[in-house]
mmCIF file of C-alpha atoms and ligand atoms in Angstrom:
data_model
loop_
_atom_site.group_PDB
_atom_site.id
_atom_site.type_symbol
_atom_site.label_atom_id
_atom_site.label_comp_id
_atom_site.label_asym_id
_atom_site.label_seq_id
_atom_site.Cartn_x
_atom_site.Cartn_y
_atom_site.Cartn_z
ATOM 1 C CA MET A 1 25.055 10.869 -5.963
ATOM 2 C CA SER A 2 21.351 9.488 -6.113
ATOM 3 C CA THR A 3 19.072 11.449 -8.331
ATOM 4 C CA VAL A 4 16.136 9.481 -7.058
ATOM 5 C CA ASN A 5 12.813 11.684 -6.389
ATOM 6 C CA GLU A 6 13.123 12.326 -3.029
ATOM 7 C CA SER A 7 9.629 11.336 -1.853
ATOM 8 C CA ILE A 8 10.489 8.021 -3.525
ATOM 9 C CA LYS A 9 13.916 7.449 -1.492
ATOM 10 C CA ASN A 10 12.557 8.263 1.314
ATOM 11 C CA ARG A 11 8.872 6.641 0.963
ATOM 12 C CA TYR A 12 8.900 4.073 4.484
ATOM 13 C CA SER A 13 6.507 1.786 6.262
ATOM 14 C CA ALA A 14 6.233 3.215 9.721
ATOM 15 C CA LEU A 15 5.477 0.789 12.449
ATOM 16 C CA SER A 16 4.520 3.661 14.982
ATOM 17 C CA PHE A 17 2.205 6.334 14.311
ATOM 18 C CA SER A 18 0.719 9.328 16.096
ATOM 19 C CA ALA A 19 -2.619 9.911 17.049
ATOM 20 C CA LYS A 20 -3.379 12.749 14.780
ATOM 21 C CA GLU A 21 -5.877 12.435 12.505
ATOM 22 C CA ILE A 22 -5.359 12.568 8.661
ATOM 23 C CA ASP A 23 -8.116 15.380 7.528
ATOM 24 C CA GLU A 24 -10.560 14.928 4.322
ATOM 25 C CA SER A 25 -8.403 17.082 2.332
ATOM 26 C CA THR A 26 -5.476 15.409 2.424
ATOM 27 C CA LEU A 27 -7.176 11.572 2.581
ATOM 28 C CA LYS A 28 -8.520 12.868 -1.231
ATOM 29 C CA GLU A 29 -4.841 13.973 -2.368
ATOM 30 C CA LEU A 30 -4.060 10.334 -1.591
ATOM 31 C CA PHE A 31 -6.329 9.060 -3.872
ATOM 32 C CA GLU A 32 -5.924 11.585 -6.050
ATOM 33 C CA ALA A 33 -2.458 10.521 -6.943
ATOM 34 C CA ALA A 34 -3.637 6.700 -7.153
ATOM 35 C CA ARG A 35 -6.067 7.781 -9.831
ATOM 36 C CA TRP A 36 -3.549 9.545 -12.023
ATOM 37 C CA SER A 37 -1.808 5.761 -12.358
ATOM 38 C CA ALA A 38 -1.125 4.124 -15.578
ATOM 39 C CA SER A 39 -3.688 1.302 -16.260
ATOM 40 C CA CYS A 40 -4.006 -1.734 -18.886
ATOM 41 C CA PHE A 41 -6.405 -0.451 -21.554
ATOM 42 C CA ASN A 42 -7.396 2.527 -19.222
ATOM 43 C CA GLU A 43 -9.177 -0.007 -16.986
ATOM 44 C CA GLN A 44 -8.369 1.709 -13.432
ATOM 45 C CA PRO A 45 -8.797 -1.384 -11.933
ATOM 46 C CA TRP A 46 -8.180 -0.102 -8.188
ATOM 47 C CA ASN A 47 -10.426 0.207 -5.378
ATOM 48 C CA PHE A 48 -10.097 1.513 -1.977
ATOM 49 C CA ILE A 49 -12.019 1.078 1.105
ATOM 50 C CA PHE A 50 -10.632 2.960 3.880
ATOM 51 C CA ALA A 51 -11.834 3.515 7.399
ATOM 52 C CA SER A 52 -10.973 6.008 10.402
ATOM 53 C CA GLN A 53 -10.149 5.194 13.587
ATOM 54 C CA SER A 54 -12.447 7.877 14.563
ATOM 55 C CA ASN A 55 -15.647 5.522 13.971
ATOM 56 C CA LYS A 56 -14.362 2.478 15.646
ATOM 57 C CA ALA A 57 -17.182 -0.079 13.844
ATOM 58 C CA ASN A 58 -16.032 0.330 10.670
ATOM 59 C CA TYR A 59 -12.351 0.981 12.053
ATOM 60 C CA ASP A 60 -12.398 -2.496 13.570
ATOM 61 C CA ARG A 61 -14.105 -4.090 10.548
ATOM 62 C CA ILE A 62 -10.739 -4.171 8.728
ATOM 63 C CA LEU A 63 -8.553 -4.309 12.009
ATOM 64 C CA ASN A 64 -10.071 -7.697 12.720
ATOM 65 C CA CYS A 65 -9.273 -8.842 8.899
ATOM 66 C CA LEU A 66 -5.575 -8.240 9.927
ATOM 67 C CA ALA A 67 -2.916 -10.799 10.538
ATOM 68 C CA PRO A 68 -2.524 -10.918 14.737
ATOM 69 C CA PHE A 69 1.553 -10.005 14.386
ATOM 70 C CA ASN A 70 0.161 -6.729 11.773
ATOM 71 C CA GLN A 71 -2.836 -5.890 14.395
ATOM 72 C CA ALA A 72 -0.259 -5.432 16.818
ATOM 73 C CA TRP A 73 1.169 -2.087 15.194
ATOM 74 C CA ALA A 74 -1.197 -0.909 12.840
ATOM 75 C CA LYS A 75 -4.111 -0.851 15.307
ATOM 76 C CA SER A 76 -2.238 2.803 15.935
ATOM 77 C CA ALA A 77 -2.966 3.918 12.494
ATOM 78 C CA PRO A 78 -5.585 6.786 12.261
ATOM 79 C CA VAL A 79 -6.683 5.185 8.971
ATOM 80 C CA LEU A 80 -6.449 1.390 7.904
ATOM 81 C CA MET A 81 -7.765 0.745 4.198
ATOM 82 C CA ILE A 82 -8.214 -2.746 2.096
ATOM 83 C CA SER A 83 -6.894 -1.983 -1.906
ATOM 84 C CA VAL A 84 -8.908 -4.520 -4.044
ATOM 85 C CA ALA A 85 -8.817 -5.166 -7.702
ATOM 86 C CA SER A 86 -11.358 -5.259 -10.548
ATOM 87 C CA LEU A 87 -10.527 -8.583 -12.053
ATOM 88 C CA LYS A 88 -13.041 -8.212 -15.499
ATOM 89 C CA PHE A 89 -12.484 -5.560 -18.204
ATOM 90 C CA THR A 90 -15.742 -3.645 -17.589
ATOM 91 C CA ILE A 91 -16.150 -3.788 -21.838
ATOM 92 C CA ASN A 92 -15.869 -7.568 -22.013
ATOM 93 C CA GLN A 93 -16.080 -9.139 -19.007
ATOM 94 C CA LYS A 94 -12.859 -10.806 -19.715
ATOM 95 C CA ASN A 95 -10.066 -11.455 -17.143
ATOM 96 C CA ASN A 96 -7.773 -8.786 -16.773
ATOM 97 C CA THR A 97 -4.571 -10.361 -15.922
ATOM 98 C CA HIS A 98 -2.918 -7.036 -14.976
ATOM 99 C CA ALA A 99 -5.634 -5.657 -13.097
ATOM 100 C CA ILE A 100 -3.097 -6.320 -10.045
ATOM 101 C CA TYR A 101 0.073 -4.756 -11.580
ATOM 102 C CA ASP A 102 -2.225 -1.972 -12.212
ATOM 103 C CA LEU A 103 -3.353 -1.863 -8.367
ATOM 104 C CA GLY A 104 0.130 -2.355 -7.393
ATOM 105 C CA GLN A 105 1.073 0.840 -9.647
ATOM 106 C CA ALA A 106 -1.816 2.901 -8.099
ATOM 107 C CA MET A 107 -0.542 1.872 -4.285
ATOM 108 C CA ALA A 108 3.119 3.020 -5.227
ATOM 109 C CA ASN A 109 2.198 6.515 -6.524
ATOM 110 C CA LEU A 110 -0.266 6.366 -3.574
ATOM 111 C CA ALA A 111 2.155 5.465 -1.110
ATOM 112 C CA ILE A 112 4.754 8.084 -2.838
ATOM 113 C CA LYS A 113 2.258 10.916 -2.484
ATOM 114 C CA SER A 114 1.814 10.245 1.355
ATOM 115 C CA THR A 115 5.544 10.780 1.824
ATOM 116 C CA ASP A 116 5.472 14.320 0.287
ATOM 117 C CA LEU A 117 2.490 14.812 3.111
ATOM 118 C CA GLY A 118 4.164 13.428 5.718
ATOM 119 C CA LEU A 119 2.279 10.542 6.110
ATOM 120 C CA SER A 120 3.472 6.792 5.465
ATOM 121 C CA VAL A 121 1.290 4.141 4.210
ATOM 122 C CA HIS A 122 2.178 0.648 5.147
ATOM 123 C CA GLN A 123 1.081 -2.162 2.952
ATOM 124 C CA MET A 124 0.337 -5.381 4.053
ATOM 125 C CA ALA A 125 -0.133 -8.922 2.757
ATOM 126 C CA GLY A 126 -0.614 -9.970 6.306
ATOM 127 C CA PHE A 127 -4.766 -10.327 6.277
ATOM 128 C CA ASP A 128 -7.296 -12.490 5.427
ATOM 129 C CA PRO A 129 -8.600 -11.606 1.931
ATOM 130 C CA ASN A 130 -11.690 -13.865 2.169
ATOM 131 C CA LYS A 131 -13.035 -12.142 5.202
ATOM 132 C CA ALA A 132 -12.382 -8.550 3.789
ATOM 133 C CA LYS A 133 -14.269 -9.622 1.092
ATOM 134 C CA GLN A 134 -16.920 -11.054 3.161
ATOM 135 C CA ASP A 135 -16.852 -8.433 6.163
ATOM 136 C CA LEU A 136 -16.916 -5.216 3.677
ATOM 137 C CA LYS A 137 -19.102 -6.894 1.217
ATOM 138 C CA ILE A 138 -16.852 -6.928 -1.755
ATOM 139 C CA PRO A 139 -18.581 -8.207 -4.918
ATOM 140 C CA ASP A 140 -17.661 -11.215 -7.033
ATOM 141 C CA ASP A 141 -15.179 -10.079 -9.726
ATOM 142 C CA PHE A 142 -13.274 -7.920 -7.494
ATOM 143 C CA GLN A 143 -10.571 -9.132 -4.955
ATOM 144 C CA ALA A 144 -8.568 -8.202 -1.580
ATOM 145 C CA ILE A 145 -5.000 -7.540 -2.283
ATOM 146 C CA CYS A 146 -3.442 -5.550 -0.247
ATOM 147 C CA ALA A 147 -4.375 -4.028 3.541
ATOM 148 C CA SER A 148 -2.830 -0.798 4.486
ATOM 149 C CA ALA A 149 -2.132 1.591 7.777
ATOM 150 C CA ILE A 150 -1.606 5.250 6.986
ATOM 151 C CA GLY A 151 -0.697 7.994 9.380
ATOM 152 C CA TYR A 152 1.498 10.513 10.541
ATOM 153 C CA PRO A 153 4.755 8.578 11.683
ATOM 154 C CA ASP A 154 5.741 8.840 15.335
ATOM 155 C CA SER A 155 9.050 7.736 17.560
ATOM 156 C CA THR A 156 10.014 4.583 17.763
ATOM 157 C CA ASP A 157 10.392 4.466 21.521
ATOM 158 C CA LYS A 158 6.481 4.286 21.586
ATOM 159 C CA LEU A 159 7.660 0.494 19.982
ATOM 160 C CA ASP A 160 9.082 -2.504 22.006
ATOM 161 C CA GLY A 161 11.029 -5.699 21.822
ATOM 162 C CA GLU A 162 11.405 -6.683 17.739
ATOM 163 C CA LEU A 163 8.860 -4.222 16.671
ATOM 164 C CA LYS A 164 11.262 -1.361 18.027
ATOM 165 C CA LYS A 165 14.310 -3.062 16.388
ATOM 166 C CA ARG A 166 12.616 -3.647 12.691
ATOM 167 C CA ALA A 167 11.930 -0.144 13.160
ATOM 168 C CA GLU A 168 15.144 1.252 13.606
ATOM 169 C CA GLU A 169 16.858 -1.351 11.574
ATOM 170 C CA PRO A 170 18.331 0.494 8.130
ATOM 171 C CA ARG A 171 16.416 0.430 5.166
ATOM 172 C CA SER A 172 18.119 -1.965 2.772
ATOM 173 C CA ARG A 173 18.099 -3.197 -1.480
ATOM 174 C CA LYS A 174 19.925 -5.117 -4.010
ATOM 175 C CA GLU A 175 22.580 -3.239 -6.162
ATOM 176 C CA LEU A 176 21.500 -2.828 -9.807
ATOM 177 C CA ASN A 177 23.225 -5.252 -11.058
ATOM 178 C CA ASP A 178 21.222 -7.439 -8.907
ATOM 179 C CA PHE A 179 18.324 -7.134 -11.085
ATOM 180 C CA VAL A 180 18.893 -5.358 -14.030
ATOM 181 C CA PHE A 181 20.284 -6.779 -16.950
ATOM 182 C CA GLU A 182 21.485 -5.811 -20.746
ATOM 183 C CA ASN A 183 20.364 -7.208 -23.696
ATOM 184 C CA LEU A 184 19.288 -10.542 -22.178
ATOM 185 C CA TRP A 185 18.449 -12.264 -19.229
ATOM 186 C CA GLY A 186 21.714 -12.615 -16.601
ATOM 187 C CA ASN A 187 23.687 -9.983 -18.651
ATOM 188 C CA THR A 188 25.063 -7.623 -15.981
ATOM 189 C CA CYS A 189 24.489 -4.318 -16.509
ATOM 190 C CA LYS A 190 27.449 -1.475 -16.611
ATOM 191 C CA LEU A 191 25.258 1.051 -15.485
HETATM 192 C C1 FMN B 201 2.419 -6.250 -0.983
HETATM 193 C C2 FMN B 201 3.117 -5.864 0.553
HETATM 194 C C3 FMN B 201 3.017 -6.652 1.322
HETATM 195 C C4 FMN B 201 3.649 -6.617 2.672
HETATM 196 N N1 FMN B 201 3.235 -7.508 4.068
HETATM 197 C C5 FMN B 201 3.571 -6.906 5.029
HETATM 198 C C6 FMN B 201 2.910 -7.387 6.166
HETATM 199 O O1 FMN B 201 2.119 -8.195 6.157
HETATM 200 N N2 FMN B 201 3.567 -7.075 7.517
HETATM 201 C C7 FMN B 201 4.569 -6.071 7.357
HETATM 202 O O2 FMN B 201 4.706 -5.270 8.539
HETATM 203 N N3 FMN B 201 4.821 -5.190 6.444
HETATM 204 C C8 FMN B 201 4.553 -5.738 5.181
HETATM 205 N N4 FMN B 201 5.361 -5.084 4.258
HETATM 206 C C9 FMN B 201 5.997 -4.267 4.385
HETATM 207 C C10 FMN B 201 7.100 -4.534 3.598
HETATM 208 O O3 FMN B 201 7.893 -5.559 4.565
HETATM 209 C C11 FMN B 201 8.389 -3.162 3.324
HETATM 210 O O4 FMN B 201 7.680 -2.782 2.619
HETATM 211 C C12 FMN B 201 9.881 -3.424 3.015
HETATM 212 O O5 FMN B 201 10.482 -4.730 4.236
HETATM 213 C C13 FMN B 201 10.597 -2.384 2.838
HETATM 214 O O6 FMN B 201 10.757 -1.400 3.619
HETATM 215 P P1 FMN B 201 10.312 0.008 3.303
HETATM 216 O O7 FMN B 201 8.457 -0.123 2.567
HETATM 217 O O8 FMN B 201 10.127 0.895 4.734
HETATM 218 O O9 FMN B 201 10.968 0.624 2.689
HETATM 219 C C14 FMN B 201 4.474 -5.401 3.176
HETATM 220 C C15 FMN B 201 4.775 -4.193 1.853
HETATM 221 C C16 FMN B 201 4.432 -4.667 0.486
HETATM 222 C C17 FMN B 201 4.416 -4.015 -0.740
#
């Protein structure tokens, strides 16, 4: 019997979204979840740029940064977002080598919270970070790391071909003994 928190277990990357908009208070809850994440020296190096479908010019600015294979399904999401890491520590301008790690933690919390709210956050590496940096006016010392499509999941019947097949495949994971070791690397755990 699994005791994993239901929202961790049930979070998934939807490929089909309903047209229902995400209201401001719900969006705010997502960013609050990110805000309370842990970070190296409490630097909080996460930044998010989102745009809603209801504002086409701004939405398209992010949509146009996505790889075509992601645009194909992400264009149905009511919100698109680019997650940006601040690469230097504020206090001394030294490189923060954990900035991307910390942004990832913030994204994990945001994605889990989205599940609580009936939403899905589908993260994407398939986008052009340089185009995002230029088009979204991201300053030097900040790096666009990840794009996301956010919305209320809808039926996979709205999808065709490979996308439909992918959306209907059961989610799979490695077993614990593939990645958890006790005492030394390679010592398979007995958990
Ligand atoms: C950093 C990151 C990059 C990803 N890039 C893409 C992407 O470009 N396109 C895509 O369709 N899914 C992308 N995904 C979604 C993964 O394929 C998905 O998380 C994985 O298959 C596990 O499925 P699940 O999220 O439904 O559990 C990405 C996920 C992460 C965390």
